[in-house]
Amino acid sequence: MGNTKIVIAGPRGRMGSEAVKLVERTENFELAAVIDHKHNGKLLSELGVSTLAVPVYSDIIECLNVVKPDVLIDLTTPEVGMYHTKTALSLGVRPVVGTTGFTKENLAELETLCRERELGCVIAPNFALGAVLMMKFAQVAGKYFPDVEIIELHHDKKLDAPSGTSLKTAEMIAEVREEKKQGHPNEKETLPGARGADFAGMHIHSVRLPGLIAHEQVMFGAEGQSLSIRHDSYDRVSFMSGVKLAVDTVMKLNTFVYGLENIID
Ligand code: NAP
């Protein structure tokens, strides 16, 4: 099998620069170009991210038409990520998307595009395999413990709240949990937001602090007991084995996959 030709969008970012290193060190992966809105026409080696002299494009359409990659890895911002993913699919390139903040409508639109184009696409709000296992374990627990509070903690540069992982966790728990509004029926917030965001009666709390990377605790409570399931990413390298798995998998797919849990056994 030949090399998988990859384009990375967002190569100067915290995740994108880690993805550049992943592609550089992975046999059979080839970094063909990067997409960066501020450095059109330069080489990646001029951006201080890598010594690779691959071209930098600002215009995704030009990039994908010229380079003709197999896969686009997007690690940018929600609006840009959505535009990049749609454009990649329309040009026959398989997207692997780590960018978070996509709405339900965005996901539905991308799923339709994949079906029409018969192309694989992997969107993973969390590439850390430990976080994926946390979600799976939380789903098992949610069947027996309907009272749950999700606390997600991230660095203070994160744009979207709640995190994609906490939403995905809540969605997975909601599939098995009897719907229930938690807390006292007459509870009242004296400060708006004190009880966090409401997802099918579950509460999601978002903490933003410098020094953190990505962390989540799913707390279940019942009479006389509690159960906490927690995952911590201490370094962005924790996401890279999932990125590699997603790239390898998307090459064999012609469907839309949302969440890494759907591609691990
Ligand atoms: P970041 O450090 O802010 O990186 C985002 C990068 O995207 C920046 O370098 C930014 O450049 C660039 N960018 C913005 N608009 C662009 C455009 N039009 N074309 C190309 N590049 C563009 O953020 P991060 O921490 O790496 O996170 C990136 C995304 O991944 C976020 O959505 C985050 O929530 C998500 N994330 C996902 C996972 C996962 O496991 N799936 C884990 C961590 C983070 P400028 O700064 O110059 O604008």
Tab-separated table of C-alpha atoms and ligand atoms in Angstrom:
chain	number	residue	atom	x	y	z
A	1	MET	CA	0.000	0.000	0.000
A	2	GLY	CA	1.287	3.476	-0.828
A	3	ASN	CA	1.663	6.390	1.553
A	4	THR	CA	-1.378	8.201	2.892
A	5	LYS	CA	-1.085	11.775	1.625
A	6	ILE	CA	-2.190	14.188	4.335
A	7	VAL	CA	-2.939	17.914	4.576
A	8	ILE	CA	-3.168	19.472	8.055
A	9	ALA	CA	-5.248	22.608	8.697
A	10	GLY	CA	-4.121	24.617	11.722
A	11	PRO	CA	-0.440	23.507	11.806
A	12	ARG	CA	0.706	26.270	14.198
A	13	GLY	CA	-1.957	25.420	16.791
A	14	ARG	CA	-1.406	23.385	19.953
A	15	MET	CA	-3.083	20.311	18.429
A	16	GLY	CA	-2.043	20.959	14.825
A	17	SER	CA	1.667	21.184	15.676
A	18	GLU	CA	1.429	17.850	17.538
A	19	ALA	CA	-0.330	16.352	14.478
A	20	VAL	CA	2.504	17.591	12.235
A	21	LYS	CA	4.977	15.662	14.459
A	22	LEU	CA	2.743	12.573	14.348
A	23	VAL	CA	2.610	12.589	10.544
A	24	GLU	CA	6.375	13.201	10.333
A	25	ARG	CA	7.218	10.211	12.510
A	26	THR	CA	4.626	7.775	11.101
A	27	GLU	CA	5.690	5.359	8.428
A	28	ASN	CA	3.282	5.430	5.446
A	29	PHE	CA	2.037	8.928	6.359
A	30	GLU	CA	3.176	11.776	4.140
A	31	LEU	CA	2.586	15.436	4.927
A	32	ALA	CA	1.791	16.931	1.518
A	33	ALA	CA	0.844	20.500	2.552
A	34	VAL	CA	-0.653	22.546	5.368
A	35	ILE	CA	-3.469	25.109	5.474
A	36	ASP	CA	-2.759	28.266	7.438
A	37	HIS	CA	-4.785	31.440	6.955
A	38	LYS	CA	-1.853	33.722	7.781
A	39	HIS	CA	1.089	32.319	5.792
A	40	ASN	CA	0.026	31.643	2.218
A	41	GLY	CA	2.909	30.780	-0.125
A	42	LYS	CA	5.463	30.067	2.593
A	43	LEU	CA	6.974	26.712	3.540
A	44	LEU	CA	6.078	24.928	6.786
A	45	SER	CA	9.777	25.080	7.745
A	46	GLU	CA	9.456	28.895	7.855
A	47	LEU	CA	6.687	28.734	10.474
A	48	GLY	CA	8.896	27.323	13.228
A	49	VAL	CA	6.780	24.167	13.593
A	50	SER	CA	8.835	21.649	11.655
A	51	THR	CA	11.852	21.389	9.380
A	52	LEU	CA	9.684	19.936	6.599
A	53	ALA	CA	9.653	22.127	3.493
A	54	VAL	CA	6.027	21.447	2.536
A	55	PRO	CA	3.892	24.227	1.004
A	56	VAL	CA	1.529	26.392	3.034
A	57	TYR	CA	-1.812	27.386	1.507
A	58	SER	CA	-4.464	29.755	2.832
A	59	ASP	CA	-7.111	28.732	0.345
A	60	ILE	CA	-8.336	25.191	1.011
A	61	ILE	CA	-9.867	24.811	-2.461
A	62	GLU	CA	-6.571	25.670	-4.151
A	63	CYS	CA	-4.671	23.425	-1.718
A	64	LEU	CA	-6.831	20.342	-2.215
A	65	ASN	CA	-7.054	20.817	-5.997
A	66	VAL	CA	-3.279	21.145	-6.385
A	67	VAL	CA	-2.078	18.646	-3.763
A	68	LYS	CA	-4.854	16.046	-4.129
A	69	PRO	CA	-4.373	14.510	-0.659
A	70	ASP	CA	-6.126	11.403	0.644
A	71	VAL	CA	-6.953	12.924	4.034
A	72	LEU	CA	-7.495	16.380	5.537
A	73	ILE	CA	-6.821	16.628	9.286
A	74	ASP	CA	-8.615	19.672	10.660
A	75	LEU	CA	-7.600	21.182	14.003
A	76	THR	CA	-8.792	24.775	13.754
A	77	THR	CA	-11.919	26.549	15.020
A	78	PRO	CA	-15.600	25.513	14.734
A	79	GLU	CA	-16.646	27.746	11.789
A	80	VAL	CA	-13.436	27.207	9.841
A	81	GLY	CA	-13.487	23.472	10.621
A	82	MET	CA	-17.023	23.130	9.283
A	83	TYR	CA	-16.119	24.971	6.073
A	84	HIS	CA	-12.955	22.874	5.640
A	85	THR	CA	-14.806	19.596	6.227
A	86	LYS	CA	-17.553	20.419	3.731
A	87	THR	CA	-15.023	21.570	1.159
A	88	ALA	CA	-12.888	18.442	1.595
A	89	LEU	CA	-15.894	16.168	1.115
A	90	SER	CA	-17.044	18.068	-1.947
A	91	LEU	CA	-13.551	17.678	-3.468
A	92	GLY	CA	-13.323	13.953	-2.697
A	93	VAL	CA	-10.896	14.223	0.261
A	94	ARG	CA	-11.587	12.261	3.459
A	95	PRO	CA	-11.734	14.480	6.560
A	96	VAL	CA	-10.440	13.567	10.025
A	97	VAL	CA	-11.726	16.301	12.288
A	98	GLY	CA	-10.649	17.014	15.843
A	99	THR	CA	-12.055	20.539	15.870
A	100	THR	CA	-14.883	20.773	18.380
A	101	GLY	CA	-17.964	22.967	18.606
A	102	PHE	CA	-19.933	21.511	15.672
A	103	THR	CA	-23.709	21.743	16.129
A	104	LYS	CA	-26.174	18.883	15.613
A	105	GLU	CA	-27.206	20.581	12.346
A	106	ASN	CA	-23.545	20.724	11.226
A	107	LEU	CA	-23.131	17.004	11.928
A	108	ALA	CA	-26.349	16.125	10.086
A	109	GLU	CA	-25.234	18.179	7.068
A	110	LEU	CA	-21.839	16.434	6.996
A	111	GLU	CA	-23.428	13.012	7.325
A	112	THR	CA	-25.628	13.762	4.298
A	113	LEU	CA	-22.614	14.957	2.289
A	114	CYS	CA	-20.714	11.742	3.146
A	115	ARG	CA	-23.651	9.640	2.013
A	116	GLU	CA	-23.982	11.569	-1.238
A	117	ARG	CA	-20.255	11.396	-1.967
A	118	GLU	CA	-19.818	7.855	-0.536
A	119	LEU	CA	-16.759	9.102	1.313
A	120	GLY	CA	-15.403	8.324	4.784
A	121	CYS	CA	-15.250	11.061	7.417
A	122	VAL	CA	-14.252	10.762	11.075
A	123	ILE	CA	-15.211	13.499	13.516
A	124	ALA	CA	-13.830	12.887	16.991
A	125	PRO	CA	-14.494	15.378	19.788
A	126	ASN	CA	-11.803	13.532	21.734
A	127	PHE	CA	-8.930	11.568	20.233
A	128	ALA	CA	-7.627	10.330	23.611
A	129	LEU	CA	-8.400	6.632	23.861
A	130	GLY	CA	-8.708	6.956	27.662
A	131	ALA	CA	-11.428	9.589	27.223
A	132	VAL	CA	-13.284	7.327	24.810
A	133	LEU	CA	-13.163	4.523	27.385
A	134	MET	CA	-14.380	6.975	30.065
A	135	MET	CA	-17.433	7.718	27.882
A	136	LYS	CA	-18.102	4.016	27.319
A	137	PHE	CA	-17.809	3.240	31.060
A	138	ALA	CA	-20.054	6.220	31.867
A	139	GLN	CA	-22.655	4.880	29.451
A	140	VAL	CA	-22.630	1.523	31.242
A	141	ALA	CA	-23.044	3.265	34.611
A	142	GLY	CA	-25.771	5.615	33.317
A	143	LYS	CA	-28.174	2.715	32.943
A	144	TYR	CA	-28.038	2.036	36.675
A	145	PHE	CA	-27.334	5.541	38.036
A	146	PRO	CA	-29.635	8.136	36.423
A	147	ASP	CA	-28.338	10.945	38.660
A	148	VAL	CA	-25.216	12.312	37.024
A	149	GLU	CA	-23.246	15.535	36.935
A	150	ILE	CA	-20.522	16.024	34.331
A	151	ILE	CA	-17.640	18.336	35.150
A	152	GLU	CA	-15.303	19.149	32.270
A	153	LEU	CA	-12.124	21.126	32.841
A	154	HIS	CA	-10.010	22.761	30.118
A	155	HIS	CA	-7.348	25.410	29.524
A	156	ASP	CA	-8.638	28.976	29.274
A	157	LYS	CA	-7.925	29.325	25.518
A	158	LYS	CA	-10.733	26.935	24.646
A	159	LEU	CA	-13.422	28.645	22.536
A	160	ASP	CA	-16.436	26.367	22.992
A	161	ALA	CA	-18.312	25.364	26.154
A	162	PRO	CA	-19.401	22.830	27.121
A	163	SER	CA	-16.665	20.662	25.606
A	164	GLY	CA	-17.440	18.320	22.714
A	165	THR	CA	-16.461	15.389	24.926
A	166	SER	CA	-18.881	16.329	27.710
A	167	LEU	CA	-21.718	16.691	25.208
A	168	LYS	CA	-20.856	13.368	23.655
A	169	THR	CA	-20.721	11.792	27.137
A	170	ALA	CA	-24.164	13.204	27.936
A	171	GLU	CA	-25.556	11.983	24.609
A	172	MET	CA	-24.218	8.472	25.215
A	173	ILE	CA	-25.601	8.364	28.758
A	174	ALA	CA	-28.966	9.715	27.521
A	175	GLU	CA	-29.270	6.708	25.181
A	176	VAL	CA	-29.559	4.355	28.181
A	177	ARG	CA	-30.696	6.578	31.065
A	178	GLU	CA	-34.320	7.077	32.004
A	179	GLU	CA	-34.959	10.781	31.423
A	180	LYS	CA	-34.990	12.595	34.732
A	181	LYS	CA	-34.710	16.190	35.876
A	182	GLN	CA	-32.112	16.202	38.591
A	183	GLY	CA	-31.894	18.104	41.846
A	184	HIS	CA	-34.772	19.356	43.981
A	185	PRO	CA	-37.954	19.955	41.926
A	186	ASN	CA	-38.168	23.451	43.406
A	187	GLU	CA	-34.477	24.303	43.173
A	188	LYS	CA	-33.799	27.895	42.115
A	189	GLU	CA	-30.559	29.431	40.900
A	190	THR	CA	-29.867	32.616	42.857
A	191	LEU	CA	-26.950	33.199	40.479
A	192	PRO	CA	-27.782	32.208	36.839
A	193	GLY	CA	-25.698	29.276	35.618
A	194	ALA	CA	-24.930	27.941	39.100
A	195	ARG	CA	-26.319	24.512	38.195
A	196	GLY	CA	-24.526	24.373	34.846
A	197	ALA	CA	-25.959	23.521	31.434
A	198	ASP	CA	-28.929	21.165	31.195
A	199	PHE	CA	-28.808	18.159	28.864
A	200	ALA	CA	-31.893	15.921	29.206
A	201	GLY	CA	-31.995	16.793	32.904
A	202	MET	CA	-28.257	16.095	33.476
A	203	HIS	CA	-25.987	18.995	34.346
A	204	ILE	CA	-22.721	19.856	32.640
A	205	HIS	CA	-20.252	22.196	34.335
A	206	SER	CA	-17.387	23.824	32.416
A	207	VAL	CA	-14.231	24.885	34.255
A	208	ARG	CA	-11.636	27.024	32.413
A	209	LEU	CA	-8.223	27.592	33.990
A	210	PRO	CA	-4.689	28.194	32.722
A	211	GLY	CA	-2.472	25.167	33.264
A	212	LEU	CA	-5.166	22.617	32.460
A	213	ILE	CA	-5.226	20.613	29.202
A	214	ALA	CA	-8.384	18.445	28.938
A	215	HIS	CA	-10.049	16.689	31.865
A	216	GLU	CA	-13.478	15.298	32.633
A	217	GLN	CA	-15.154	13.729	35.610
A	218	VAL	CA	-18.504	11.982	35.370
A	219	MET	CA	-20.060	11.759	38.845
A	220	PHE	CA	-22.938	9.408	39.550
A	221	GLY	CA	-24.850	9.544	42.828
A	222	ALA	CA	-27.317	7.166	44.433
A	223	GLU	CA	-28.569	6.388	47.925
A	224	GLY	CA	-25.503	6.010	50.148
A	225	GLN	CA	-22.956	5.781	47.312
A	226	SER	CA	-21.273	7.616	44.479
A	227	LEU	CA	-19.224	6.588	41.490
A	228	SER	CA	-16.746	8.859	39.706
A	229	ILE	CA	-15.157	8.130	36.348
A	230	ARG	CA	-12.379	10.518	35.439
A	231	HIS	CA	-9.994	11.028	32.560
A	232	ASP	CA	-7.076	13.466	32.378
A	233	SER	CA	-5.044	14.455	29.329
A	234	TYR	CA	-1.814	15.955	30.692
A	235	ASP	CA	-0.213	16.467	27.295
A	236	ARG	CA	-1.580	16.895	23.769
A	237	VAL	CA	0.467	13.882	22.710
A	238	SER	CA	-2.311	11.874	24.440
A	239	PHE	CA	-4.547	12.628	21.433
A	240	MET	CA	-2.165	11.458	18.721
A	241	SER	CA	-2.691	7.675	18.830
A	242	GLY	CA	-6.371	8.433	18.213
A	243	VAL	CA	-5.526	10.727	15.289
A	244	LYS	CA	-3.426	7.945	13.747
A	245	LEU	CA	-6.219	5.410	14.243
A	246	ALA	CA	-8.738	7.821	12.685
A	247	VAL	CA	-6.544	8.433	9.606
A	248	ASP	CA	-5.943	4.703	9.095
A	249	THR	CA	-9.652	3.976	9.531
A	250	VAL	CA	-11.026	6.781	7.367
A	251	MET	CA	-9.074	5.383	4.398
A	252	LYS	CA	-11.190	2.209	4.610
A	253	LEU	CA	-14.533	3.944	5.220
A	254	ASN	CA	-17.219	5.314	2.969
A	255	THR	CA	-19.491	6.476	5.786
A	256	PHE	CA	-19.693	9.201	8.426
A	257	VAL	CA	-18.387	8.388	11.908
A	258	TYR	CA	-18.890	10.690	14.886
A	259	GLY	CA	-16.822	9.625	17.883
A	260	LEU	CA	-13.790	7.377	18.137
A	261	GLU	CA	-15.799	4.902	20.241
A	262	ASN	CA	-17.441	3.808	16.990
A	263	ILE	CA	-14.151	2.673	15.494
A	264	ILE	CA	-12.497	0.965	18.460
A	265	ASP	CA	-13.517	-2.570	19.408
B	1	NAP	P1	-5.268	26.517	18.824
B	1	NAP	O1	-3.965	26.298	19.483
B	1	NAP	O2	-5.959	27.841	18.990
B	1	NAP	O3	-5.105	26.197	17.268
B	1	NAP	C1	-6.040	26.523	16.290
B	1	NAP	C2	-5.238	26.896	15.067
B	1	NAP	O4	-6.125	27.080	13.967
B	1	NAP	C3	-4.463	28.217	15.259
B	1	NAP	O5	-3.123	28.015	14.869
B	1	NAP	C4	-5.184	29.165	14.302
B	1	NAP	O6	-4.314	30.161	13.797
B	1	NAP	C5	-5.619	28.193	13.237
B	1	NAP	N1	-6.638	28.718	12.339
B	1	NAP	C6	-7.661	29.561	12.598
B	1	NAP	N2	-8.323	29.819	11.466
B	1	NAP	C7	-7.701	29.124	10.479
B	1	NAP	C8	-7.885	29.006	9.074
B	1	NAP	N3	-8.868	29.657	8.450
B	1	NAP	N4	-7.037	28.212	8.366
B	1	NAP	C9	-6.065	27.545	8.967
B	1	NAP	N5	-5.793	27.637	10.289
B	1	NAP	C10	-6.616	28.425	11.015
B	1	NAP	O7	-6.321	25.415	19.309
B	1	NAP	P2	-6.028	23.899	19.718
B	1	NAP	O8	-5.949	23.784	21.189
B	1	NAP	O9	-4.951	23.341	18.861
B	1	NAP	O10	-7.425	23.238	19.295
B	1	NAP	C11	-7.846	23.192	17.952
B	1	NAP	C12	-9.226	22.533	17.915
B	1	NAP	O11	-9.097	21.169	18.344
B	1	NAP	C13	-10.251	23.181	18.867
B	1	NAP	O12	-11.527	23.116	18.277
B	1	NAP	C14	-10.194	22.291	20.099
B	1	NAP	O13	-11.378	22.319	20.860
B	1	NAP	C15	-9.987	20.951	19.450
B	1	NAP	N6	-9.375	19.911	20.271
B	1	NAP	C16	-9.748	18.651	19.975
B	1	NAP	C17	-9.204	17.589	20.654
B	1	NAP	C18	-9.617	16.193	20.260
B	1	NAP	O14	-9.125	15.236	20.853
B	1	NAP	N7	-10.497	16.046	19.290
B	1	NAP	C19	-8.277	17.803	21.679
B	1	NAP	C20	-7.888	19.116	21.953
B	1	NAP	C21	-8.447	20.163	21.233
B	1	NAP	P3	-4.293	31.638	14.504
B	1	NAP	O15	-4.059	31.393	15.953
B	1	NAP	O16	-3.189	32.345	13.822
B	1	NAP	O17	-5.647	32.224	14.222
